[in-house]
Coordinates of C-alpha atoms in Angstrom, one line a residue:
Chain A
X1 CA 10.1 -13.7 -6.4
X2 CA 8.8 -11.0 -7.5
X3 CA 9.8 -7.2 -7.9
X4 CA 8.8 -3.7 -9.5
X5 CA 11.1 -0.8 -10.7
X6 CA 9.6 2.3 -11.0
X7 CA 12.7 4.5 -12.9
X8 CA 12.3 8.2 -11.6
X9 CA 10.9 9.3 -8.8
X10 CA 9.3 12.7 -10.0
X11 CA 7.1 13.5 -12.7
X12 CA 5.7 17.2 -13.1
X13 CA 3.0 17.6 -15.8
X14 CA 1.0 20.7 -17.0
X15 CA -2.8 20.8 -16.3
X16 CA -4.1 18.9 -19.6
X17 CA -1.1 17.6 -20.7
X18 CA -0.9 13.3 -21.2
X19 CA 1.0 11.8 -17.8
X20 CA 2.6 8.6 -18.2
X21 CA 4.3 7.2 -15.3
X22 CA 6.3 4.0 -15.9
X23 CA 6.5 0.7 -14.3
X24 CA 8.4 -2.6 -15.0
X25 CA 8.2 -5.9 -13.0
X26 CA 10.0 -9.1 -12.9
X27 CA 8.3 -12.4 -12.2
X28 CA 9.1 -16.1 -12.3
X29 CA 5.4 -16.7 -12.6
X30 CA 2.0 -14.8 -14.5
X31 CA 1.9 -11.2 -12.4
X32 CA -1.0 -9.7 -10.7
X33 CA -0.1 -6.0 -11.1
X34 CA -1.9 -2.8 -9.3
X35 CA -1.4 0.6 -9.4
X36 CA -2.4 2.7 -6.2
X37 CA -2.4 6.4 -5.4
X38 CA -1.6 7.9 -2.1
X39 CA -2.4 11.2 -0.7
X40 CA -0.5 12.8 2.2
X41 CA -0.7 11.7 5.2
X42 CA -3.5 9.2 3.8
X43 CA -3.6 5.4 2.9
X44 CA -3.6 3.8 -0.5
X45 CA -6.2 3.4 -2.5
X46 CA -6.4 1.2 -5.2
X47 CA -7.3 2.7 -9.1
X48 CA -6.3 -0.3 -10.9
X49 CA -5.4 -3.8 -11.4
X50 CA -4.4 -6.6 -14.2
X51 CA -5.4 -9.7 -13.0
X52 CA -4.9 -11.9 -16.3
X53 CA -8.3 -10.6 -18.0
X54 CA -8.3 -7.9 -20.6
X55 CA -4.5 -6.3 -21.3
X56 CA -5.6 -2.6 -21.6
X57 CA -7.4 -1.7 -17.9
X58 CA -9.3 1.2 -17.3
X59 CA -9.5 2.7 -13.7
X60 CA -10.8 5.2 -11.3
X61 CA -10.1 8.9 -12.2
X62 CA -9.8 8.6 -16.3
X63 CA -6.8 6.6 -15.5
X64 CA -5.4 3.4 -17.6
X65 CA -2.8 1.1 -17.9
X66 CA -1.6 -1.7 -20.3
X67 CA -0.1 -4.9 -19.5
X68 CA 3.4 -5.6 -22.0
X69 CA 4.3 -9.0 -21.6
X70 CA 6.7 -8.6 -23.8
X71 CA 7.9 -5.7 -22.1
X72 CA 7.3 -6.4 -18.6
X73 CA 5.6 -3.4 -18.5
X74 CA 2.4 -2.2 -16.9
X75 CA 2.6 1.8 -17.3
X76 CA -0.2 3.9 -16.2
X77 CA -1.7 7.1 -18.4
X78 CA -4.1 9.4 -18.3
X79 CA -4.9 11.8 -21.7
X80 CA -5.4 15.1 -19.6
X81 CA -4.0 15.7 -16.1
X82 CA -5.9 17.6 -13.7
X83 CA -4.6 19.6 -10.6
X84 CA -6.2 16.9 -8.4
X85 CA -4.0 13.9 -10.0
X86 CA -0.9 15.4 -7.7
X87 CA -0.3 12.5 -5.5
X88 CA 2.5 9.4 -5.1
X89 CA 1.8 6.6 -7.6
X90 CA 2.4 3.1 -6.2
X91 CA 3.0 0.4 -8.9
X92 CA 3.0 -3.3 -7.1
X93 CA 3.2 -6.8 -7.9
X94 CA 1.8 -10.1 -6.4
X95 CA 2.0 -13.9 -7.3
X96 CA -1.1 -14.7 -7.1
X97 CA -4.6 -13.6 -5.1
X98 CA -4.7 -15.8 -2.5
X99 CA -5.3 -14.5 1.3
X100 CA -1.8 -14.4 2.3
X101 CA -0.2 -13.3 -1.1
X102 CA 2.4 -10.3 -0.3
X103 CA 2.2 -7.4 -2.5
X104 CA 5.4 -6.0 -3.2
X105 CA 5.3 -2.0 -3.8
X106 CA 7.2 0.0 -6.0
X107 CA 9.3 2.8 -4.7
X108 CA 6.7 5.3 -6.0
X109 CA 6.5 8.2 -8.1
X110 CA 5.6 11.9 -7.3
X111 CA 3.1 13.3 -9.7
X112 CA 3.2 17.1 -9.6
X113 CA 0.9 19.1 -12.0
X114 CA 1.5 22.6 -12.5
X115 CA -1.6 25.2 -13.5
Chain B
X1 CA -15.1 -0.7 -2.4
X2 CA -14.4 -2.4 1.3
X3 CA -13.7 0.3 3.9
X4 CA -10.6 -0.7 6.3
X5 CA -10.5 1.9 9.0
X6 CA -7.7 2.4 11.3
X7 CA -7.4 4.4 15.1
X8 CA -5.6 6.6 15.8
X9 CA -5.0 8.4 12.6
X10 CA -2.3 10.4 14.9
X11 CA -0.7 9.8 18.0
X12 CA 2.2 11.5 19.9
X13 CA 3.7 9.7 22.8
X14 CA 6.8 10.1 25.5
X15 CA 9.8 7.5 24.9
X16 CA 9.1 4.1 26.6
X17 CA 5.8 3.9 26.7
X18 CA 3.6 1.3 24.7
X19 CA 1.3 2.9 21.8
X20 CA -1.9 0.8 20.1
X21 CA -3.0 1.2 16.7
X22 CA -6.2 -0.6 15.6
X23 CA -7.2 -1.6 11.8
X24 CA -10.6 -2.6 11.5
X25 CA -12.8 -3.7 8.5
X26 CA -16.1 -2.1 8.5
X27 CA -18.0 -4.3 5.9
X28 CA -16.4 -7.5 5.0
X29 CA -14.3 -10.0 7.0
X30 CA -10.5 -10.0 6.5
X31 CA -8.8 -13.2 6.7
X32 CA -5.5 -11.8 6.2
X33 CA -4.5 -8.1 7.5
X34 CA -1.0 -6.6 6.6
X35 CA 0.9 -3.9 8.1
X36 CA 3.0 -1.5 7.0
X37 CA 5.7 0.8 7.8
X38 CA 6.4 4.0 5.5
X39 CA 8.9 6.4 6.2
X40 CA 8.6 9.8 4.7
X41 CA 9.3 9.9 0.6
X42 CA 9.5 6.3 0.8
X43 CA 7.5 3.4 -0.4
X44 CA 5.4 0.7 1.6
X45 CA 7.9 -1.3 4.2
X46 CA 6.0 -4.7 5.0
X47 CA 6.1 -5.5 8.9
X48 CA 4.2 -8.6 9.1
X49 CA 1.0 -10.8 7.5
X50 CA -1.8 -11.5 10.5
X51 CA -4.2 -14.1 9.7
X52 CA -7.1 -14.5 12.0
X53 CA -6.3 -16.6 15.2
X54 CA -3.3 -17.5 14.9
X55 CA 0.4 -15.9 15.3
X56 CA 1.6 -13.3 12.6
X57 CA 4.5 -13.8 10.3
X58 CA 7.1 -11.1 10.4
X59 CA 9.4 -10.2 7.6
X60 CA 13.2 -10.3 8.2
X61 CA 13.8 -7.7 10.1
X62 CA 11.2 -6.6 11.6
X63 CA 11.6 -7.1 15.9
X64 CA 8.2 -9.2 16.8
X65 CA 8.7 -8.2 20.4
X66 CA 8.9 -4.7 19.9
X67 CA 5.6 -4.8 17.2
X68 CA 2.8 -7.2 18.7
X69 CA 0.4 -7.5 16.3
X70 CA -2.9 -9.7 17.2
X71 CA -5.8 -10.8 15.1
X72 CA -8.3 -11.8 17.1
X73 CA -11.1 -11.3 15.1
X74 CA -12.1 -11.5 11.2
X75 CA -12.8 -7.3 11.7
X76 CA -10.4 -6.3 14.0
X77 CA -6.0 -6.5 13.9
X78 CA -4.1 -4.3 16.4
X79 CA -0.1 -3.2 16.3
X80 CA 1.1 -2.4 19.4
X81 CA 4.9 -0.4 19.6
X82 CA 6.1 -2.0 22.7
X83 CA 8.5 0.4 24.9
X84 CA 8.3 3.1 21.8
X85 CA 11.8 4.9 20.7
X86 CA 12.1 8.3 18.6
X87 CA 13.1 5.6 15.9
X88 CA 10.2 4.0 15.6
X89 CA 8.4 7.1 14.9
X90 CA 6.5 6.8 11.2
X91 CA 3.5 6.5 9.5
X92 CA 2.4 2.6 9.6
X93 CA -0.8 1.5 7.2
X94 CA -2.6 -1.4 7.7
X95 CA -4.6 -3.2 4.8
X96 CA -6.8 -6.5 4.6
X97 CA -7.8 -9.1 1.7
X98 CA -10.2 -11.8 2.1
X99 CA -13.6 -13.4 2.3
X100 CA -15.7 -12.9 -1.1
X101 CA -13.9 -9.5 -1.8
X102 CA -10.6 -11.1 -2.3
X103 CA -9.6 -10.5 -6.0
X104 CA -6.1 -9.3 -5.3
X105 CA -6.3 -6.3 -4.1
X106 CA -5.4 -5.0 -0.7
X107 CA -7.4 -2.4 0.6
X108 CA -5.9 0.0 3.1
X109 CA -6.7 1.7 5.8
X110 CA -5.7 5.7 6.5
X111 CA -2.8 5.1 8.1
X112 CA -1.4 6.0 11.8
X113 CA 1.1 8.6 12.0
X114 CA 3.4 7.8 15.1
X115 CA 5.6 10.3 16.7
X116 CA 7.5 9.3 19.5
X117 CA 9.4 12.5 22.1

């Protein structure tokens, strides 16, 4: 089974500043691990994913987001926050990335930036 | 990326009436649709996993009378709310893996925000 925590459920960053928002997962086999953004009233959409290649994964947005084994950590940064990063962050796990693989979501994270 | 679309993005209906939402992908054939339930502040609840002809799967839970969902089609999954209650107002999301595009991901649609008088 697999699971994510995501500890906190606000961050509030000033325009420019670094945002790190943190995510943790347990697995009992090698994760798939995603990060997704939502906008109100929107769907998700996706800005990055691990999927066993390269450790350090760059996204969409100037977003990236390194895979800790050792940790069990997959936490997402950005250098410089912009007013348009303001959004919920979804951090999710899967098994594996067959069809009918479940992705199972984080609680999410609300990233406020103030001006 | 794929492009999952979804109808109605909004829809307000009287208590006991039935309400259909539609998730469609527009350039790429989903084996496997999943939908969602998300209640305000709150992450993604998964309903149920609808691969293409045949029944869906629904999570523990989740009443599969009350949310009919059908996959006819490698483009098209519908969720109908069956005899719709206040409680089942929310904002349900639909997303879709498969075919050559299937690396993982989901990708979702824009969601359906349901509210139920």
């Amino acid at each position: 089974a697999q699971s994510v925590t995501q500890l906190g459920s606000h961050v509030s960053v000033s325009e420019g500043a670094l945002v790190l928002l943190r995510c943790n997962y347990s697995s009992s086999v090698p994760p798939y691990l995603f990060w997704y953004v939502q906008y109100p009233n929107q769907g998700l959409q996706l800005l990055l994913k691990y999927t066993s290649a390269a450790t350090l994964v760059k996204g969409i947005n100037g977003f990236e987001a390194e895979f800790k084994k050792s940790e069990t950590s997959f936490h997402l940064t950005k250098p410089s926050a912009h007013m348009s990063d303001a959004a919920e962050y979804f951090c999710a796990v899967s098994a594996s990335t067959g069809a009918n693989s479940k992705l199972t979501f984080g609680k999410g994270i609300t990233l406020s930036v103030r001006p | 990326g794929a492009v999952v679309s979804q109808h109605p993005s909004w829809v307000i209906c009287k208590s006991g009436t039935s309400v259909k939402i539609e998730c469609r992908s527009l350039d790429f054939q989903a084996t496997t649709m999943f939908w969602y339930r998300q209640f305000p502040k709150q992450s993604l609840m998964l309903m149920a996993t609808s691969n293409e002809g045949s029944k869906a799967t629904y999570e523990q839970g989740v009443e599969k009378d009350k949310f009919l969902i059908n996959h006819a089609s490698l483009t098209l999954s519908t969720l109908t709310v069956t005899s719709a209650h206040p409680e089942d107002s929310s904002f349900y999301i639909c997303s879709a893996r498969g075919g050559s595009l299937s690396t993982g991901e989901l990708f979702f649609g824009e969601g359906s925000r349901l509210t139920v008088l």
